[in-house]
Amino acid sequence: MSPANRVNHARRGNPQVVPAAGALVWRRRQGRLEVALVHRARYDDWSWPKGKLDPGETFAEAAVREVLEETGLAVRLGIPLPELVYGLANGSTKVVRYWAAEVVGGSGALDHEVDEVRWLTVENARRKLSYSRDHLPLDALVEAELTGRLETWPLLLVRHSHAQARSAYRGSDDARRPLSDRGKQRAKALVPVLRAWTPERVVSSSSARCVQTVKPFTNATGTPLRTKAALSEETFEVSPAKAGRQLVKAFERGLPVALCTHRPLLPALVATLSEHAPKGSPARRLLGRIKANGMDKGEVLVCQMLGSGANAQVISVERLRTPVLER
């Protein structure tokens, strides 16, 4: 059963599955990789910062929230790491998803459950961890470091949320057609989702429904928002190559960014992303399926990028799909 299916199973009232999320927060000091471990006084154990999902929360949201609560550090998620699945004393099964993460802010103030945060080298962290299962995401983190795939930047591709139906829209300019009430709710829900990857810039189609999808996030965080006609349906119909140039510009910058656009543009944009993924890789296969089947309204596609310019590579892809009842 996939992580999403396990969590959906749990949220339907099955008490046997406990969804949780966390992160391996890393940094380099004097050329050596270090990771942050937390000590919980109640259990007298050393582990990764993690915790259970709150109602309605995604894994990614929970991961950054738990890291902030337990370490006082605000982080940006990087590559996904192996999930852990293990039994609890009460007979339930815990499913924990992990990401690599880098610090982007925070005061360092500790949560009451955690009484110490310690930065350790990989070797010392392996010895300090109280549970052998926690070695699995650490091994993946080390492998990414050794193969040069740890230091990445996120490119988020967003399809605008549910808009008013064309038949119900009274205006004459379709570019001004706004989000529906359902779409506005999804736009609000995207704020913590996008915050998990902390884009430094948001580039949106100039159409109202795209701007309204990302505006709650940019308003909440102060992230710069640029509108581009090149990402609109109207421009795509007459000059389809212009949309691809927005991706090229993002590759050239090599900085965390979110792009919001429309369904007709997605196959071409996803095809370009696929060309930048290694042949035969899981990322390329998933992008191929998305190109063929499309994205949900209000869905976020998270691509972790390695390098910049023409050499930029997509090394992982995650789908933050719209909940079924909102689609």
GROMACS .gro file of C-alpha atoms in nm:
model
  327
    1MET     CA    1   0.000   0.000   0.000
    2SER     CA    2   0.140   0.342  -0.095
    3PRO     CA    3   0.197   0.613   0.172
    4ALA     CA    4  -0.101   0.812   0.044
    5ASN     CA    5  -0.327   0.507   0.049
    6ARG     CA    6  -0.211   0.411   0.398
    7VAL     CA    7  -0.292   0.758   0.526
    8ASN     CA    8  -0.629   0.768   0.349
    9HIS     CA    9  -0.702   0.431   0.507
   10ALA     CA   10  -0.618   0.576   0.847
   11ARG     CA   11  -0.824   0.890   0.792
   12ARG     CA   12  -1.130   0.682   0.710
   13GLY     CA   13  -1.132   0.580   1.073
   14ASN     CA   14  -0.891   0.286   1.077
   15PRO     CA   15  -0.688   0.323   1.398
   16GLN     CA   16  -0.424   0.076   1.281
   17VAL     CA   17  -0.220   0.328   1.081
   18VAL     CA   18  -0.050   0.634   1.235
   19PRO     CA   19   0.083   0.877   0.969
   20ALA     CA   20   0.383   1.091   1.063
   21ALA     CA   21   0.653   1.296   0.894
   22GLY     CA   22   0.991   1.448   0.966
   23ALA     CA   23   1.319   1.555   0.815
   24LEU     CA   24   1.692   1.499   0.827
   25VAL     CA   25   1.816   1.855   0.861
   26TRP     CA   26   2.170   1.882   0.727
   27ARG     CA   27   2.452   2.132   0.693
   28ARG     CA   28   2.821   2.133   0.610
   29ARG     CA   29   3.084   2.245   0.857
   30GLN     CA   30   3.452   2.254   0.760
   31GLY     CA   31   3.371   2.037   0.461
   32ARG     CA   32   3.197   1.769   0.667
   33LEU     CA   33   2.830   1.674   0.654
   34GLU     CA   34   2.640   1.721   0.980
   35VAL     CA   35   2.282   1.632   1.073
   36ALA     CA   36   2.055   1.750   1.353
   37LEU     CA   37   1.929   1.500   1.613
   38VAL     CA   38   1.675   1.573   1.885
   39HIS     CA   39   1.662   1.436   2.239
   40ARG     CA   40   1.323   1.374   2.397
   41ALA     CA   41   1.346   1.380   2.775
   42ARG     CA   42   1.023   1.183   2.815
   43TYR     CA   43   1.165   0.884   2.628
   44ASP     CA   44   1.535   0.960   2.680
   45ASP     CA   45   1.601   0.886   2.313
   46TRP     CA   46   1.782   1.044   2.019
   47SER     CA   47   1.606   1.051   1.684
   48TRP     CA   48   1.513   1.267   1.387
   49PRO     CA   49   1.265   1.551   1.438
   50LYS     CA   50   0.926   1.411   1.340
   51GLY     CA   51   0.566   1.386   1.451
   52LYS     CA   52   0.211   1.283   1.369
   53LEU     CA   53   0.007   1.457   1.102
   54ASP     CA   54  -0.260   1.698   1.223
   55PRO     CA   55  -0.610   1.652   1.075
   56GLY     CA   56  -0.614   1.760   0.711
   57GLU     CA   57  -0.237   1.805   0.699
   58THR     CA   58  -0.012   1.668   0.426
   59PHE     CA   59   0.310   1.481   0.501
   60ALA     CA   60   0.518   1.774   0.378
   61GLU     CA   61   0.333   2.028   0.592
   62ALA     CA   62   0.375   1.805   0.898
   63ALA     CA   63   0.746   1.757   0.831
   64VAL     CA   64   0.831   2.129   0.832
   65ARG     CA   65   0.596   2.201   1.121
   66GLU     CA   66   0.745   1.926   1.337
   67VAL     CA   67   1.101   2.037   1.260
   68LEU     CA   68   1.011   2.393   1.360
   69GLU     CA   69   0.839   2.281   1.679
   70GLU     CA   70   1.113   2.041   1.786
   71THR     CA   71   1.425   2.234   1.680
   72GLY     CA   72   1.309   2.594   1.643
   73LEU     CA   73   1.444   2.586   1.287
   74ALA     CA   74   1.252   2.674   0.972
   75VAL     CA   75   1.351   2.445   0.687
   76ARG     CA   76   1.308   2.396   0.314
   77LEU     CA   77   1.243   2.038   0.208
   78GLY     CA   78   1.483   1.876  -0.035
   79ILE     CA   79   1.492   1.528  -0.181
   80PRO     CA   80   1.253   1.270  -0.036
   81LEU     CA   81   1.416   0.995   0.171
   82PRO     CA   82   1.298   0.640   0.243
   83GLU     CA   83   0.988   0.614   0.458
   84LEU     CA   84   0.985   0.402   0.772
   85VAL     CA   85   0.705   0.162   0.858
   86TYR     CA   86   0.709  -0.006   1.199
   87GLY     CA   87   0.482  -0.143   1.466
   88LEU     CA   88   0.386   0.032   1.788
   89ALA     CA   89   0.324  -0.121   2.129
   90ASN     CA   90  -0.052  -0.075   2.095
   91GLY     CA   91  -0.063  -0.282   1.778
   92SER     CA   92  -0.083   0.013   1.537
   93THR     CA   93   0.152   0.065   1.245
   94LYS     CA   94   0.340   0.393   1.214
   95VAL     CA   95   0.425   0.528   0.868
   96VAL     CA   96   0.687   0.805   0.872
   97ARG     CA   97   0.790   0.995   0.559
   98TYR     CA   98   1.121   1.181   0.562
   99TRP     CA   99   1.291   1.446   0.353
  100ALA     CA  100   1.635   1.598   0.348
  101ALA     CA  101   1.604   1.961   0.460
  102GLU     CA  102   1.810   2.276   0.487
  103VAL     CA  103   1.770   2.556   0.740
  104VAL     CA  104   1.623   2.880   0.605
  105GLY     CA  105   1.541   3.055   0.933
  106GLY     CA  106   1.408   3.012   1.284
  107SER     CA  107   1.511   3.115   1.634
  108GLY     CA  108   1.624   2.775   1.762
  109ALA     CA  109   1.378   2.786   2.053
  110LEU     CA  110   1.291   2.432   2.162
  111ASP     CA  111   0.957   2.261   2.204
  112HIS     CA  112   0.873   2.135   2.552
  113GLU     CA  113   0.906   1.772   2.440
  114VAL     CA  114   1.263   1.822   2.314
  115ASP     CA  115   1.529   1.934   2.557
  116GLU     CA  116   1.833   1.927   2.326
  117VAL     CA  117   1.921   1.955   1.959
  118ARG     CA  118   2.266   1.834   1.862
  119TRP     CA  119   2.450   1.871   1.530
  120LEU     CA  120   2.663   1.564   1.469
  121THR     CA  121   2.877   1.420   1.193
  122VAL     CA  122   2.724   1.125   1.010
  123GLU     CA  123   2.943   0.877   1.198
  124ASN     CA  124   2.856   1.022   1.538
  125ALA     CA  125   2.488   1.049   1.449
  126ARG     CA  126   2.479   0.682   1.351
  127ARG     CA  127   2.619   0.588   1.691
  128LYS     CA  128   2.391   0.828   1.877
  129LEU     CA  129   2.059   0.724   1.720
  130SER     CA  130   1.850   0.521   1.962
  131TYR     CA  131   1.672   0.318   1.694
  132SER     CA  132   1.846   0.121   1.421
  133ARG     CA  133   1.555   0.186   1.183
  134ASP     CA  134   1.658   0.553   1.174
  135HIS     CA  135   1.976   0.448   0.991
  136LEU     CA  136   1.777   0.391   0.669
  137PRO     CA  137   1.704   0.758   0.583
  138LEU     CA  138   2.053   0.849   0.703
  139ASP     CA  139   2.207   0.599   0.461
  140ALA     CA  140   2.004   0.753   0.177
  141LEU     CA  141   2.116   1.102   0.277
  142VAL     CA  142   2.481   0.995   0.279
  143GLU     CA  143   2.445   0.825  -0.060
  144ALA     CA  144   2.296   1.146  -0.203
  145GLU     CA  145   2.589   1.341  -0.063
  146LEU     CA  146   2.847   1.100  -0.206
  147THR     CA  147   2.683   1.106  -0.550
  148GLY     CA  148   2.641   1.484  -0.557
  149ARG     CA  149   2.259   1.477  -0.539
  150LEU     CA  150   2.199   1.625  -0.196
  151GLU     CA  151   2.220   1.998  -0.264
  152THR     CA  152   1.914   2.068  -0.481
  153TRP     CA  153   1.662   2.345  -0.544
  154PRO     CA  154   1.286   2.302  -0.585
  155LEU     CA  155   1.090   2.389  -0.898
  156LEU     CA  156   0.718   2.377  -0.825
  157LEU     CA  157   0.473   2.351  -1.113
  158VAL     CA  158   0.120   2.449  -1.006
  159ARG     CA  159  -0.202   2.404  -1.200
  160HIS     CA  160  -0.450   2.674  -1.105
  161SER     CA  161  -0.735   2.583  -0.872
  162HIS     CA  162  -1.098   2.527  -0.970
  163ALA     CA  163  -1.233   2.832  -1.156
  164GLN     CA  164  -1.583   2.951  -1.229
  165ALA     CA  165  -1.732   2.764  -1.522
  166ARG     CA  166  -1.707   2.946  -1.853
  167SER     CA  167  -2.083   2.905  -1.896
  168ALA     CA  168  -2.147   3.080  -1.564
  169TYR     CA  169  -1.893   3.360  -1.611
  170ARG     CA  170  -2.060   3.689  -1.704
  171GLY     CA  171  -1.753   3.872  -1.828
  172SER     CA  172  -1.626   3.898  -2.184
  173ASP     CA  173  -1.255   3.853  -2.105
  174ASP     CA  174  -1.181   3.491  -2.010
  175ALA     CA  175  -0.845   3.595  -1.865
  176ARG     CA  176  -1.037   3.768  -1.586
  177ARG     CA  177  -1.249   3.465  -1.499
  178PRO     CA  178  -1.193   3.409  -1.126
  179LEU     CA  179  -1.167   3.106  -0.902
  180SER     CA  180  -1.481   2.942  -0.771
  181ASP     CA  181  -1.542   2.924  -0.397
  182ARG     CA  182  -1.400   2.573  -0.404
  183GLY     CA  183  -1.093   2.701  -0.587
  184LYS     CA  184  -1.042   2.978  -0.331
  185GLN     CA  185  -1.045   2.723  -0.050
  186ARG     CA  186  -0.784   2.517  -0.231
  187ALA     CA  187  -0.570   2.829  -0.283
  188LYS     CA  188  -0.573   2.889   0.093
  189ALA     CA  189  -0.482   2.525   0.155
  190LEU     CA  190  -0.182   2.563  -0.075
  191VAL     CA  191  -0.016   2.817   0.156
  192PRO     CA  192   0.144   2.562   0.394
  193VAL     CA  193   0.205   2.322   0.106
  194LEU     CA  194   0.411   2.574  -0.089
  195ARG     CA  195   0.575   2.696   0.232
  196ALA     CA  196   0.727   2.350   0.280
  197TRP     CA  197   0.952   2.417  -0.021
  198THR     CA  198   0.981   2.796   0.034
  199PRO     CA  199   1.008   2.923  -0.325
  200GLU     CA  200   1.196   3.252  -0.346
  201ARG     CA  201   0.991   3.364  -0.647
  202VAL     CA  202   0.645   3.287  -0.780
  203VAL     CA  203   0.582   3.330  -1.152
  204SER     CA  204   0.219   3.309  -1.259
  205SER     CA  205   0.012   3.331  -1.571
  206SER     CA  206  -0.139   3.677  -1.594
  207SER     CA  207  -0.488   3.523  -1.588
  208ALA     CA  208  -0.689   3.594  -1.275
  209ARG     CA  209  -0.748   3.229  -1.187
  210CYS     CA  210  -0.374   3.159  -1.173
  211VAL     CA  211  -0.288   3.474  -0.980
  212GLN     CA  212  -0.563   3.399  -0.729
  213THR     CA  213  -0.428   3.047  -0.681
  214VAL     CA  214  -0.085   3.165  -0.560
  215LYS     CA  215  -0.177   3.505  -0.413
  216PRO     CA  216  -0.266   3.369  -0.066
  217PHE     CA  217   0.085   3.221  -0.043
  218THR     CA  218   0.267   3.532  -0.162
  219ASN     CA  219   0.055   3.752   0.066
  220ALA     CA  220   0.125   3.530   0.365
  221THR     CA  221   0.500   3.505   0.306
  222GLY     CA  222   0.594   3.821   0.120
  223THR     CA  223   0.736   3.613  -0.164
  224PRO     CA  224   0.772   3.818  -0.486
  225LEU     CA  225   0.500   3.745  -0.744
  226ARG     CA  226   0.560   3.806  -1.115
  227THR     CA  227   0.289   3.764  -1.376
  228LYS     CA  228   0.378   3.648  -1.726
  229ALA     CA  229   0.147   3.643  -2.026
  230ALA     CA  230   0.372   3.369  -2.165
  231LEU     CA  231   0.215   3.129  -1.913
  232SER     CA  232  -0.143   3.216  -2.013
  233GLU     CA  233  -0.369   3.010  -2.238
  234GLU     CA  234  -0.420   3.299  -2.478
  235THR     CA  235  -0.048   3.348  -2.544
  236PHE     CA  236   0.011   2.974  -2.563
  237GLU     CA  237  -0.241   2.943  -2.846
  238VAL     CA  238  -0.046   3.183  -3.067
  239SER     CA  239   0.312   3.144  -2.935
  240PRO     CA  240   0.350   2.810  -2.755
  241ALA     CA  241   0.730   2.834  -2.736
  242LYS     CA  242   0.709   3.130  -2.497
  243ALA     CA  243   0.590   2.911  -2.210
  244GLY     CA  244   0.894   2.686  -2.243
  245ARG     CA  245   1.120   2.989  -2.218
  246GLN     CA  246   0.989   3.050  -1.868
  247LEU     CA  247   1.121   2.709  -1.769
  248VAL     CA  248   1.454   2.784  -1.935
  249LYS     CA  249   1.478   3.106  -1.733
  250ALA     CA  250   1.405   2.912  -1.415
  251PHE     CA  251   1.679   2.663  -1.504
  252GLU     CA  252   1.922   2.946  -1.566
  253ARG     CA  253   1.851   3.108  -1.230
  254GLY     CA  254   1.881   2.781  -1.042
  255LEU     CA  255   1.684   2.915  -0.745
  256PRO     CA  256   1.368   2.790  -0.568
  257VAL     CA  257   1.067   2.892  -0.777
  258ALA     CA  258   0.698   2.816  -0.831
  259LEU     CA  259   0.529   2.846  -1.172
  260CYS     CA  260   0.148   2.859  -1.194
  261THR     CA  261  -0.026   2.794  -1.524
  262HIS     CA  262  -0.313   2.620  -1.709
  263ARG     CA  263  -0.396   2.267  -1.822
  264PRO     CA  264  -0.327   2.319  -2.196
  265LEU     CA  265   0.033   2.427  -2.122
  266LEU     CA  266   0.116   2.140  -1.890
  267PRO     CA  267   0.204   1.865  -2.144
  268ALA     CA  268   0.467   2.084  -2.309
  269LEU     CA  269   0.612   2.204  -1.977
  270VAL     CA  270   0.618   1.854  -1.830
  271ALA     CA  271   0.781   1.723  -2.149
  272THR     CA  272   1.061   1.977  -2.105
  273LEU     CA  273   1.106   1.873  -1.744
  274SER     CA  274   1.117   1.510  -1.855
  275GLU     CA  275   1.399   1.589  -2.099
  276HIS     CA  276   1.600   1.712  -1.800
  277ALA     CA  277   1.546   1.391  -1.601
  278PRO     CA  278   1.792   1.101  -1.642
  279LYS     CA  279   1.675   0.835  -1.886
  280GLY     CA  280   1.510   0.541  -1.712
  281SER     CA  281   1.486   0.724  -1.379
  282PRO     CA  282   1.173   0.714  -1.159
  283ALA     CA  283   1.145   1.091  -1.207
  284ARG     CA  284   1.132   1.056  -1.585
  285ARG     CA  285   0.879   0.775  -1.572
  286LEU     CA  286   0.650   0.973  -1.341
  287LEU     CA  287   0.677   1.282  -1.559
  288GLY     CA  288   0.581   1.070  -1.859
  289ARG     CA  289   0.264   0.954  -1.683
  290ILE     CA  290   0.177   1.309  -1.580
  291LYS     CA  291   0.229   1.433  -1.936
  292ALA     CA  292  -0.016   1.169  -2.058
  293ASN     CA  293  -0.275   1.196  -1.782
  294GLY     CA  294  -0.249   1.557  -1.665
  295MET     CA  295  -0.260   1.722  -1.323
  296ASP     CA  296  -0.548   1.795  -1.088
  297LYS     CA  297  -0.682   2.146  -1.056
  298GLY     CA  298  -0.484   2.294  -0.769
  299GLU     CA  299  -0.216   2.024  -0.780
  300VAL     CA  300   0.152   2.099  -0.713
  301LEU     CA  301   0.429   1.908  -0.888
  302VAL     CA  302   0.752   1.926  -0.688
  303CYS     CA  303   1.069   1.876  -0.892
  304GLN     CA  304   1.401   1.871  -0.709
  305MET     CA  305   1.659   2.018  -0.943
  306LEU     CA  306   2.032   1.960  -0.947
  307GLY     CA  307   2.254   2.222  -1.107
  308SER     CA  308   2.143   2.504  -1.333
  309GLY     CA  309   2.119   2.617  -1.693
  310ALA     CA  310   2.127   2.361  -1.973
  311ASN     CA  311   2.275   2.105  -1.731
  312ALA     CA  312   1.991   2.130  -1.478
  313GLN     CA  313   1.861   1.784  -1.388
  314VAL     CA  314   1.532   1.670  -1.235
  315ILE     CA  315   1.634   1.410  -0.977
  316SER     CA  316   1.305   1.361  -0.793
  317VAL     CA  317   0.938   1.434  -0.854
  318GLU     CA  318   0.654   1.443  -0.602
  319ARG     CA  319   0.283   1.502  -0.661
  320LEU     CA  320   0.088   1.708  -0.410
  321ARG     CA  321  -0.251   1.614  -0.543
  322THR     CA  322  -0.577   1.787  -0.467
  323PRO     CA  323  -0.788   1.587  -0.217
  324VAL     CA  324  -1.044   1.373  -0.399
  325LEU     CA  325  -1.344   1.562  -0.264
  326GLU     CA  326  -1.206   1.889  -0.403
  327ARG     CA  327  -1.134   1.761  -0.755
   0.00000   0.00000   0.00000
